Every structure is written in C-alpha cells, then in structure tokens.
Amino acid sequence: VQPSVDQVKLGNRRAIARLMTQVENDEAAAHEAIASLHSATGRAHIIGVTGPPGSGKSTLVNEIAKRMRQLHLTVGIVAIDPSSPFTGGALLGDRIRMRDLSGDDGIFIRSMASRGRLGGLARMTGSVVKILDAAGYNTILIETVGAGQAEVDIASAAHTTLVIETPGMGDEIQTIKAGILEIADILVVNKVDRPGSDRTVKALRAMLHMGLAPKPTGHHGVDTNMDTKERTNVKAQTTWEVAVLETIALEGKGIDTTVDAILAHETYLRESGEWLLREISRSRLEVDQLLQAQFISQLQATVPESEFKRLIVEVAKREIDPYSAVNQLYRQMQM
Amino acid sequence: VQPSVDQVKLGNRRAIARLMTQVENDEAAAHEAIASLHSATGRAHIIGVTGPPGSGKSTLVNEIAKRMRQLHLTVGIVAIDPSSPFTGGALLGDRIRMRDLSGDDGIFIRSMASRGRLGGLARMTGSVVKILDAAGYNTILIETVGAGQAEVDIASAAHTTLVIETPGMGDEIQTIKAGILEIADILVVNKVDRPGSDRTVKALRAMLHMGLAPKPTGHHGVDTNMDTKERTNVKAQTTWEVAVLETIALEGKGIDTTVDAILAHETYLRESGEWLLREISRSRLEVDQLLQAQFISQLQATVPESEFKRLIVEVAKREIDPYSAVNQLYRQMQM
C-alpha cells in the first residue's frame, strides 16, 4: 500500500514511519510520494551534528532535543550509524536513545545504517529529512560520524552545522587532520571535565582566529537571484562568528547555551538572507544525487550485467584499459 | 609538456612526480598517459591503512615502510590528508614524514589533500597508485582517515587492508560505531602502552569471533570467471583469519610482526586465487568512478550553467520538485 502523503503531512506517525521504510527499501518506488511532499517542505530548521567516534554525539543530540522540547519545539532526529554488521550497532544505539526520549509525541527518531549504501545514503537521508519537514517537525537533527566526505556531505545538507570535539583527541596536528572545522557554524567541545580541555578549547579558538575570513556564502558556487537592493535592506547581523562552546553532555551541562547558539544561528540565517543561499546549496546537492541515481539506473537498463562483468574482468586482467572500457560502456548507453 | 610514460615506467622520479601533479590538476589531460600505463600495472601489492585521527597511522606507515626497505622491497606511500584550509595540514604531515624517510630512492611519498574534491579524490588516488605500480614499486601503502565512506572506498581499492585502533577510544558501542572492522584483513591496536589496551584487544577479538563467517569473496558482487576446477586445484591456505596485532609504532614495537602479517596476507591472496577477485573488485571501482566523471562532463557540456542554476533556485523556492528538475535535465542531456 502506498503510504498516504496526506497522512504524512498531518503528522501521522505510522504513515511517516511507513514512508521512511519505503524510502530505505526502494527509493524509486517512494519517488512520487517524496516528489509530492517537496512543496510542503522548507519550514524546518535542519541541524547537522558531526564529530569523531567517542565524542558523545548521541548524548549531546538527546540533550539538545530535550531542551528544544522544553522550548515547545518539535524535534526529528536522524541518526546515521556506520554500524558493523557484527553487532547491529544501529539497533543498540537506538535502544539507549529510546529509553531516554520515548513516549514524547513531539519527538520522532530514525536511525539509518550507512553500511554498504554508498552514495545512496545521502539521498535516503535527504528523503527522510524531507518527510520529517513535511510532517511539520520544527527542528531536525542529523547525527553523523565526522571525518569522511560522505558524512561531511550529509552535514552540508543542513542549515546549521555543529562540530563536536573532545579534549585530548591527540596532538594539534591530529586535530587539524580531522579537517571538518571549516564546515562548523558552532563548535562544541564536549566532555570538558576531562584533562586538557582548556588546551583543546584554546587551540580551536586559535585555529578559528587564523581562518577568520567570513564564511563564503552560496556554497558550491551557486548564486542566489537576490539583488543588491534586497541585500542592503537586511538590517540584521550579516556575519556569523563561529563560537567554541563547552559542554558535559552526560551531566546536561552547557546544553542551554548550545541550544541558544543554535537558535541564534537560525535567526541569523533567516534575517541575513543566508537561509535562501543554504536552501539553494541543499537543493544543488539533492539534484546532484538524483542525477547520479538516474544515471546508474540507465546504465543498468542498457548494459546487460553479464557484459558489464566481462569488461570489468578484462580490465582486471589488463586486456583493456579502464578508460577504453568506459568509452565502450558509454557509447552503448547512448544508443 | 606531456610527462613521458616511458620515463615513468623506468622509475624516473621527476617524471613520476610530474605525471602525479598533472593528475591532481587535470585528470582529463593526463587521461591518455594513465590509460597507456594500465598494461604495465598489476604487480604491486597495494595496502590500505585506515584508522581514526590520533591513532598513529602516519607513524605506523613510516615504520612499516622502513621495515619493508630492510627486506629490500621498494615502497610507494600515498597519504590522503583531509586537511583544513587553515593550516595546510598536508604539508605539515609531509614535513614530519620526510625528515624520517627522505634520501632513500626506494621510497616515493605523495600526499593528497581531500578537501573539496569529493568523488574526484578516489579517482585521483587510483591514478597515483597506478603510476607507482607502473613505475615498479613493490609495495604501495595508502594511508587514509577511517570512518567515512569515501575513505573506506579508497581502502577498498587495496589488496590488503589494515585497520588501526587505539586503546580507550571510547566505550565498546563507540568502537562498534567506527564500523570499519568488516573491511580489515589485519587489525592493529597501536599505542598498547596506554591504559585499557588489554580490554580493547579482547573486545576486538570477541567482535571478530562473533562475525567469524569467512569474508565474502568477490566484493561488489562481481564474480570471477574462474571455474570450480581451477578453485579446487588451489592447494594453499583458502581462508584468512583476521589477526589482532599489538604495536607501539613510536617505539618501533610490533612492526616486524605487522609486516610479516602483511606479507603472509599477500601470499594467501596470490595462492588462494583471491588476488584476482580483488583485482576485479578494484577494476569495478575504477570503472564506476570513471563512468561518473564522464557523466558529469556530459552534463556540463550539454546543460548551460545558467540554466542549471535557474533550476536549482526553483527547487530551493519549492516552485518545482527535485525529481521533475532532474527529469528535465536528463531529457536535455539525451538530445
């Protein structure tokens, strides 16, 4: 049965869950439903939360969600879990989370396992976020493990990105290597009760200072069609300074300040005109992902699997070079 | 000037470096050179080394390289560095490495920054590995930060994958979340002089034990064309048991054992027939990446940038849904 789009828009939890499952199992089938939800989206504030394993992301996300509920905001949580097949990490993390937040109708939680899904994951995440947005959730938190490009991409699909670090995650060079600082709108040093936290906070502030040029607007080189007049009419704060916040998520410390910063960033985005730029950037990512998916479908439809495999084996045996193999496949697709 | 393919094959360091630079700056231009190197590749043993930031990857890779040189093997090192734009992490890491290994003609080191390169990185890494392989290096070490799908992909392009963990990187759930264990042929717990190392080693062994089913062969669903007869003729070790090794890379401890394990894995691959399966898997990845690149070129060639941007803005403003936008672009590309 096709999950009812109208029911999703009304916030029916079962319809939401059913459509999400369909997206995970067969995005193509859910295609039409997702397409027709698009016009009902664009209201939610989408927040990416990223950081290395062990930085306390899940705990922090839970605490942020609880605080937002106190402020009467409804919250969707999408947890991207690069779980091992051995132990079902996604389920495990979910249980812990559920124990904490379950029973509140203003919260909807969805865990997604990233294993073996490659490019498809970002696309599925986008669809799940779209469903939550159309269902009327005010805030959507996307939780991912940082460091990888795929995770950075998912975070790029957010309006506001929180990057979490912890004290003593290695020397400074290693911290730099994490290399996701440049995507942060808000930096959170969690577990500041650990030794070395002052050094980490100072190092991060110093690094931000070194790169203090204002964040480029319109990521991915897409211009907005706002004209200069519109821009100058904006009275609000026009630059955003990345703050370094300190939390102990397990004890609920620093959460109010973090949520205040998130809401301040939302206000900044909306009043400065940056919101539209980020929406354009998000749309660009979405269209790129869909284009790739369509290309793969076409490949599968026009080149028989057996022939594809035969070519791959020839490349492996050095009977043909990969560039010639690709040209051959490509010509076949054009017919 | 087109770098000389013949000079690369002769191991001329300047020709190698020049072709690598060309690949980094303009893969399309280097296309022909890379294609003509393909038939000279397939001899090197390619080793992916991956692990979280702070796990001591670079130090371990350096020590492995030194040990391999003692065994009279030549070594290429490709370091994928997700560096921040603030500080030029790639350069910094390079300097440290150079101080250690420079002056040895049997070692060639190349650092690649991953920032802002997305899918292109895996393709470039593949080309750089191909150049080193054709130039006659016996062993190629690819060093990446683990956790992200992009890095996992790069590691998948290897014959042998080392996954590095360190003691006390967080509780067990977090370790599971790192989720890259399933790609490991060899697991290394580095910094075992740290507290909690016994617990980490035990936990990893337990997790491996839980998932002890033999590793599936022929990743990515590509079958080899080896028939059953060929398979049964193979007398060698036909399964590989992932070992958990303990090292203190900074003090050079455990390195000999690690290198022994790497060479044992190479022997296993070659004698079991698994080598060809991994070559097929590597070729599949390469062809997939080239296909995507070609698709993007075609998109850029057929859809004017201004029109592409206009559509994106319409999607962002919810005037059109992304699926309809993609259909429109796709139709235009087919004309």
GROMACS .gro file of C-alpha atoms in nm, chain B:
model
  335
  336VAL     CA    1   5.498   1.910  -2.181
  337GLN     CA    2   5.334   1.568  -2.161
  338PRO     CA    3   5.519   1.366  -1.894
  339SER     CA    4   5.691   1.072  -2.056
  340VAL     CA    5   5.515   0.743  -1.993
  341ASP     CA    6   5.834   0.557  -2.078
  342GLN     CA    7   6.027   0.758  -1.820
  343VAL     CA    8   5.760   0.674  -1.559
  344LYS     CA    9   5.793   0.305  -1.641
  345LEU     CA   10   6.170   0.335  -1.594
  346GLY     CA   11   6.110   0.475  -1.246
  347ASN     CA   12   6.230   0.830  -1.321
  348ARG     CA   13   6.129   1.021  -1.006
  349ARG     CA   14   6.083   1.354  -1.180
  350ALA     CA   15   5.862   1.202  -1.449
  351ILE     CA   16   5.657   1.025  -1.178
  352ALA     CA   17   5.611   1.345  -0.978
  353ARG     CA   18   5.522   1.544  -1.289
  354LEU     CA   19   5.255   1.297  -1.400
  355MET     CA   20   5.109   1.289  -1.048
  356THR     CA   21   5.083   1.668  -1.046
  357GLN     CA   22   4.910   1.658  -1.380
  358VAL     CA   23   4.661   1.402  -1.246
  359GLU     CA   24   4.590   1.626  -0.947
  360ASN     CA   25   4.542   1.937  -1.159
  361ASP     CA   26   4.376   1.797  -1.466
  362GLU     CA   27   4.293   1.430  -1.474
  363ALA     CA   28   4.134   1.466  -1.817
  364ALA     CA   29   4.461   1.587  -1.967
  365ALA     CA   30   4.655   1.304  -1.802
  366HIS     CA   31   4.394   1.057  -1.929
  367GLU     CA   32   4.594   0.916  -2.218
  368ALA     CA   33   4.913   0.873  -2.016
  369ILE     CA   34   4.725   0.692  -1.739
  370ALA     CA   35   4.541   0.471  -1.989
  371SER     CA   36   4.868   0.367  -2.151
  372LEU     CA   37   5.021   0.283  -1.810
  373HIS     CA   38   4.743   0.036  -1.727
  374SER     CA   39   4.901  -0.262  -1.902
  375ALA     CA   40   5.222  -0.208  -1.700
  376THR     CA   41   5.035  -0.231  -1.369
  377GLY     CA   42   4.915  -0.523  -1.158
  378ARG     CA   43   5.245  -0.620  -0.996
  379ALA     CA   44   5.245  -0.405  -0.682
  380HIS     CA   45   5.093  -0.519  -0.354
  381ILE     CA   46   4.854  -0.240  -0.256
  382ILE     CA   47   4.789  -0.192   0.115
  383GLY     CA   48   4.524   0.037   0.262
  384VAL     CA   49   4.592   0.167   0.613
  385THR     CA   50   4.298   0.330   0.783
  386GLY     CA   51   4.203   0.438   1.132
  387PRO     CA   52   4.062   0.731   1.329
  388PRO     CA   53   4.250   1.060   1.374
  389GLY     CA   54   4.507   1.025   1.651
  390SER     CA   55   4.555   0.651   1.607
  391GLY     CA   56   4.914   0.696   1.488
  392LYS     CA   57   4.860   0.598   1.125
  393SER     CA   58   5.144   0.807   0.982
  394THR     CA   59   5.397   0.678   1.233
  395LEU     CA   60   5.290   0.319   1.174
  396VAL     CA   61   5.305   0.362   0.796
  397ASN     CA   62   5.656   0.509   0.824
  398GLU     CA   63   5.774   0.219   1.039
  399ILE     CA   64   5.620  -0.037   0.803
  400ALA     CA   65   5.793   0.133   0.511
  401LYS     CA   66   6.130   0.124   0.690
  402ARG     CA   67   6.090  -0.245   0.769
  403MET     CA   68   5.997  -0.322   0.410
  404ARG     CA   69   6.307  -0.142   0.290
  405GLN     CA   70   6.513  -0.370   0.516
  406LEU     CA   71   6.352  -0.659   0.328
  407HIS     CA   72   6.465  -0.493   0.001
  408LEU     CA   73   6.114  -0.406  -0.110
  409THR     CA   74   6.058  -0.066  -0.271
  410VAL     CA   75   5.773   0.134  -0.124
  411GLY     CA   76   5.529   0.397  -0.250
  412ILE     CA   77   5.327   0.590   0.011
  413VAL     CA   78   5.007   0.775  -0.075
  414ALA     CA   79   4.878   0.979   0.221
  415ILE     CA   80   4.522   1.103   0.191
  416ASP     CA   81   4.502   1.405   0.413
  417PRO     CA   82   4.165   1.560   0.489
  418SER     CA   83   4.345   1.876   0.585
  419SER     CA   84   4.195   2.201   0.695
  420PRO     CA   85   4.244   2.503   0.471
  421PHE     CA   86   4.352   2.698   0.780
  422THR     CA   87   4.688   2.539   0.834
  423GLY     CA   88   4.784   2.324   0.542
  424GLY     CA   89   4.786   2.000   0.738
  425ALA     CA   90   4.904   1.803   0.438
  426LEU     CA   91   5.226   1.997   0.415
  427LEU     CA   92   5.288   1.970   0.787
  428GLY     CA   93   5.239   1.594   0.795
  429ASP     CA   94   5.460   1.567   0.493
  430ARG     CA   95   5.748   1.751   0.654
  431ILE     CA   96   5.747   1.519   0.953
  432ARG     CA   97   5.737   1.219   0.726
  433MET     CA   98   6.010   1.349   0.501
  434ARG     CA   99   6.251   1.405   0.789
  435ASP     CA  100   6.215   1.035   0.860
  436LEU     CA  101   6.229   0.872   0.521
  437SER     CA  102   6.394   1.117   0.285
  438GLY     CA  103   6.706   1.035   0.094
  439ASP     CA  104   6.601   0.679   0.017
  440ASP     CA  105   6.543   0.626  -0.354
  441GLY     CA  106   6.346   0.311  -0.278
  442ILE     CA  107   6.066   0.517  -0.125
  443PHE     CA  108   5.829   0.755  -0.304
  444ILE     CA  109   5.588   0.963  -0.093
  445ARG     CA  110   5.285   1.153  -0.218
  446SER     CA  111   5.038   1.344  -0.002
  447MET     CA  112   4.695   1.429  -0.136
  448ALA     CA  113   4.458   1.675   0.029
  449SER     CA  114   4.100   1.558   0.019
  450ARG     CA  115   3.933   1.893   0.083
  451GLY     CA  116   3.666   1.989  -0.165
  452ARG     CA  117   3.747   1.710  -0.402
  453LEU     CA  118   3.458   1.476  -0.334
  454GLY     CA  119   3.431   1.183  -0.571
  455GLY     CA  120   3.734   1.304  -0.758
  456LEU     CA  121   3.965   1.201  -0.477
  457ALA     CA  122   3.917   0.828  -0.514
  458ARG     CA  123   3.976   0.859  -0.887
  459MET     CA  124   4.293   1.062  -0.837
  460THR     CA  125   4.418   0.822  -0.573
  461GLY     CA  126   4.364   0.537  -0.817
  462SER     CA  127   4.570   0.716  -1.080
  463VAL     CA  128   4.854   0.792  -0.839
  464VAL     CA  129   4.861   0.426  -0.730
  465LYS     CA  130   4.865   0.322  -1.095
  466ILE     CA  131   5.164   0.547  -1.161
  467LEU     CA  132   5.358   0.399  -0.867
  468ASP     CA  133   5.264   0.046  -0.973
  469ALA     CA  134   5.378   0.104  -1.332
  470ALA     CA  135   5.699   0.266  -1.201
  471GLY     CA  136   5.784  -0.065  -1.038
  472TYR     CA  137   5.731  -0.003  -0.666
  473ASN     CA  138   5.678  -0.342  -0.498
  474THR     CA  139   5.451  -0.219  -0.221
  475ILE     CA  140   5.212   0.075  -0.214
  476LEU     CA  141   5.075   0.198   0.118
  477ILE     CA  142   4.759   0.412   0.103
  478GLU     CA  143   4.701   0.595   0.430
  479THR     CA  144   4.352   0.735   0.499
  480VAL     CA  145   4.147   0.857   0.794
  481GLY     CA  146   3.884   0.594   0.862
  482ALA     CA  147   3.513   0.625   0.935
  483GLY     CA  148   3.389   0.796   0.622
  484GLN     CA  149   3.257   0.610   0.323
  485ALA     CA  150   3.498   0.787   0.088
  486GLU     CA  151   3.794   0.664   0.291
  487VAL     CA  152   3.650   0.316   0.312
  488ASP     CA  153   3.617   0.321  -0.067
  489ILE     CA  154   3.980   0.418  -0.104
  490ALA     CA  155   4.082   0.137   0.128
  491SER     CA  156   3.864  -0.099  -0.076
  492ALA     CA  157   4.089  -0.026  -0.369
  493ALA     CA  158   4.364  -0.214  -0.181
  494HIS     CA  159   4.459  -0.580  -0.182
  495THR     CA  160   4.520  -0.580   0.193
  496THR     CA  161   4.351  -0.351   0.444
  497LEU     CA  162   4.497  -0.267   0.784
  498VAL     CA  163   4.259  -0.109   1.032
  499ILE     CA  164   4.421   0.070   1.325
  500GLU     CA  165   4.254   0.117   1.661
  501THR     CA  166   4.390   0.253   1.986
  502PRO     CA  167   4.312   0.164   2.347
  503GLY     CA  168   4.030   0.352   2.512
  504MET     CA  169   3.891   0.527   2.206
  505GLY     CA  170   3.559   0.531   2.390
  506ASP     CA  171   3.332   0.259   2.516
  507GLU     CA  172   3.250  -0.051   2.321
  508ILE     CA  173   2.945   0.090   2.146
  509GLN     CA  174   3.160   0.368   2.007
  510THR     CA  175   3.416   0.118   1.886
  511ILE     CA  176   3.142  -0.065   1.705
  512LYS     CA  177   3.030   0.264   1.557
  513ALA     CA  178   3.365   0.312   1.393
  514GLY     CA  179   3.222   0.036   1.179
  515ILE     CA  180   3.521  -0.028   0.962
  516LEU     CA  181   3.616  -0.359   1.118
  517GLU     CA  182   3.447  -0.554   0.844
  518ILE     CA  183   3.692  -0.427   0.586
  519ALA     CA  184   4.000  -0.528   0.791
  520ASP     CA  185   4.234  -0.804   0.676
  521ILE     CA  186   4.465  -0.716   0.963
  522LEU     CA  187   4.368  -0.531   1.280
  523VAL     CA  188   4.637  -0.333   1.461
  524VAL     CA  189   4.593  -0.195   1.810
  525ASN     CA  190   4.853   0.080   1.826
  526LYS     CA  191   4.977   0.256   2.142
  527VAL     CA  192   4.931  -0.060   2.351
  528ASP     CA  193   5.140   0.105   2.624
  529ARG     CA  194   4.830   0.307   2.706
  530PRO     CA  195   4.591   0.201   2.983
  531GLY     CA  196   4.300  -0.016   2.876
  532SER     CA  197   4.485  -0.178   2.588
  533ASP     CA  198   4.410  -0.531   2.708
  534ARG     CA  199   4.039  -0.453   2.716
  535THR     CA  200   4.050  -0.310   2.364
  536VAL     CA  201   4.239  -0.608   2.222
  537LYS     CA  202   3.999  -0.850   2.393
  538ALA     CA  203   3.692  -0.661   2.275
  539LEU     CA  204   3.817  -0.661   1.917
  540ARG     CA  205   3.894  -1.034   1.930
  541ALA     CA  206   3.547  -1.100   2.070
  542MET     CA  207   3.386  -0.894   1.797
  543LEU     CA  208   3.583  -1.076   1.528
  544HIS     CA  209   3.480  -1.404   1.683
  545MET     CA  210   3.113  -1.307   1.670
  546GLY     CA  211   3.141  -1.239   1.300
  547LEU     CA  212   3.370  -1.528   1.220
  548ALA     CA  213   3.198  -1.626   0.899
  549PRO     CA  214   3.464  -1.631   0.627
  550LYS     CA  215   3.497  -1.300   0.446
  551PRO     CA  216   3.281  -1.297   0.135
  552THR     CA  217   3.492  -1.309  -0.178
  553GLY     CA  218   3.428  -1.105  -0.488
  554HIS     CA  219   3.321  -0.779  -0.323
  555HIS     CA  220   3.069  -0.571  -0.508
  556GLY     CA  221   2.901  -0.881  -0.641
  557VAL     CA  222   3.140  -0.930  -0.931
  558ASP     CA  223   3.206  -1.294  -1.000
  559THR     CA  224   3.536  -1.414  -1.125
  560ASN     CA  225   3.542  -1.631  -1.431
  561MET     CA  226   3.748  -1.893  -1.250
  562ASP     CA  227   3.567  -2.224  -1.264
  563THR     CA  228   3.531  -2.477  -0.984
  564LYS     CA  229   3.807  -2.695  -1.121
  565GLU     CA  230   4.058  -2.415  -1.100
  566ARG     CA  231   3.944  -2.344  -0.748
  567THR     CA  232   3.987  -2.700  -0.625
  568ASN     CA  233   4.336  -2.714  -0.773
  569VAL     CA  234   4.445  -2.447  -0.528
  570LYS     CA  235   4.640  -2.618  -0.253
  571ALA     CA  236   4.716  -2.311  -0.044
  572GLN     CA  237   4.551  -2.164   0.262
  573THR     CA  238   4.200  -2.090   0.147
  574THR     CA  239   4.069  -1.879   0.430
  575TRP     CA  240   4.224  -1.585   0.606
  576GLU     CA  241   4.178  -1.529   0.974
  577VAL     CA  242   4.193  -1.165   1.074
  578ALA     CA  243   4.458  -1.125   1.341
  579VAL     CA  244   4.463  -0.859   1.612
  580LEU     CA  245   4.820  -0.730   1.640
  581GLU     CA  246   4.966  -0.502   1.906
  582THR     CA  247   5.209  -0.222   1.828
  583ILE     CA  248   5.378   0.084   1.975
  584ALA     CA  249   5.466   0.248   1.645
  585LEU     CA  250   5.651   0.539   1.808
  586GLU     CA  251   5.897   0.293   1.962
  587GLY     CA  252   5.905   0.063   1.661
  588LYS     CA  253   5.748  -0.220   1.862
  589GLY     CA  254   5.539  -0.484   1.688
  590ILE     CA  255   5.639  -0.364   1.343
  591ASP     CA  256   5.815  -0.683   1.233
  592THR     CA  257   5.507  -0.888   1.323
  593THR     CA  258   5.286  -0.643   1.136
  594VAL     CA  259   5.498  -0.661   0.822
  595ASP     CA  260   5.509  -1.042   0.850
  596ALA     CA  261   5.128  -1.044   0.860
  597ILE     CA  262   5.109  -0.814   0.556
  598LEU     CA  263   5.340  -1.040   0.356
  599ALA     CA  264   5.154  -1.351   0.473
  600HIS     CA  265   4.831  -1.195   0.351
  601GLU     CA  266   4.989  -1.123   0.012
  602THR     CA  267   5.096  -1.488  -0.013
  603TYR     CA  268   4.747  -1.600   0.088
  604LEU     CA  269   4.589  -1.376  -0.177
  605ARG     CA  270   4.817  -1.497  -0.453
  606GLU     CA  271   4.797  -1.867  -0.367
  607SER     CA  272   4.424  -1.884  -0.297
  608GLY     CA  273   4.316  -1.707  -0.615
  609GLU     CA  274   4.170  -1.424  -0.407
  610TRP     CA  275   4.421  -1.186  -0.569
  611LEU     CA  276   4.230  -1.194  -0.897
  612LEU     CA  277   3.899  -1.141  -0.716
  613ARG     CA  278   4.039  -0.830  -0.551
  614GLU     CA  279   4.180  -0.708  -0.883
  615ILE     CA  280   3.832  -0.745  -1.029
  616SER     CA  281   3.683  -0.558  -0.736
  617ARG     CA  282   3.942  -0.282  -0.778
  618SER     CA  283   3.868  -0.259  -1.150
  619ARG     CA  284   3.498  -0.233  -1.082
  620LEU     CA  285   3.554   0.063  -0.851
  621GLU     CA  286   3.777   0.230  -1.107
  622VAL     CA  287   3.529   0.186  -1.392
  623ASP     CA  288   3.243   0.314  -1.172
  624GLN     CA  289   3.443   0.626  -1.086
  625LEU     CA  290   3.535   0.695  -1.448
  626LEU     CA  291   3.175   0.649  -1.558
  627GLN     CA  292   3.061   0.906  -1.305
  628ALA     CA  293   3.328   1.150  -1.417
  629GLN     CA  294   3.223   1.109  -1.779
  630PHE     CA  295   2.860   1.167  -1.686
  631ILE     CA  296   2.946   1.492  -1.509
  632SER     CA  297   3.146   1.609  -1.813
  633GLN     CA  298   2.850   1.538  -2.038
  634LEU     CA  299   2.615   1.727  -1.807
  635GLN     CA  300   2.846   2.029  -1.810
  636ALA     CA  301   2.878   2.011  -2.188
  637THR     CA  302   2.504   1.992  -2.264
  638VAL     CA  303   2.329   2.198  -1.996
  639PRO     CA  304   2.434   2.564  -1.976
  640GLU     CA  305   2.550   2.660  -1.625
  641SER     CA  306   2.296   2.943  -1.608
  642GLU     CA  307   2.008   2.710  -1.679
  643PHE     CA  308   2.130   2.456  -1.427
  644LYS     CA  309   2.146   2.730  -1.161
  645ARG     CA  310   1.800   2.859  -1.251
  646LEU     CA  311   1.652   2.513  -1.197
  647ILE     CA  312   1.831   2.473  -0.864
  648VAL     CA  313   1.690   2.804  -0.740
  649GLU     CA  314   1.340   2.691  -0.846
  650VAL     CA  315   1.385   2.372  -0.644
  651ALA     CA  316   1.504   2.575  -0.344
  652LYS     CA  317   1.197   2.800  -0.371
  653ARG     CA  318   0.969   2.493  -0.397
  654GLU     CA  319   0.848   2.603  -0.743
  655ILE     CA  320   0.945   2.264  -0.883
  656ASP     CA  321   1.025   1.936  -0.709
  657PRO     CA  322   1.379   1.796  -0.746
  658TYR     CA  323   1.264   1.482  -0.928
  659SER     CA  324   1.094   1.685  -1.201
  660ALA     CA  325   1.403   1.906  -1.223
  661VAL     CA  326   1.623   1.601  -1.274
  662ASN     CA  327   1.393   1.462  -1.541
  663GLN     CA  328   1.414   1.792  -1.724
  664LEU     CA  329   1.796   1.799  -1.709
  665TYR     CA  330   1.818   1.438  -1.811
  666ARG     CA  331   1.598   1.483  -2.117
  667GLN     CA  332   1.817   1.774  -2.223
  668MET     CA  333   2.134   1.561  -2.191
  669GLN     CA  334   1.990   1.294  -2.419
  670MET     CA  335   1.929   1.531  -2.709
   0.00000   0.00000   0.00000
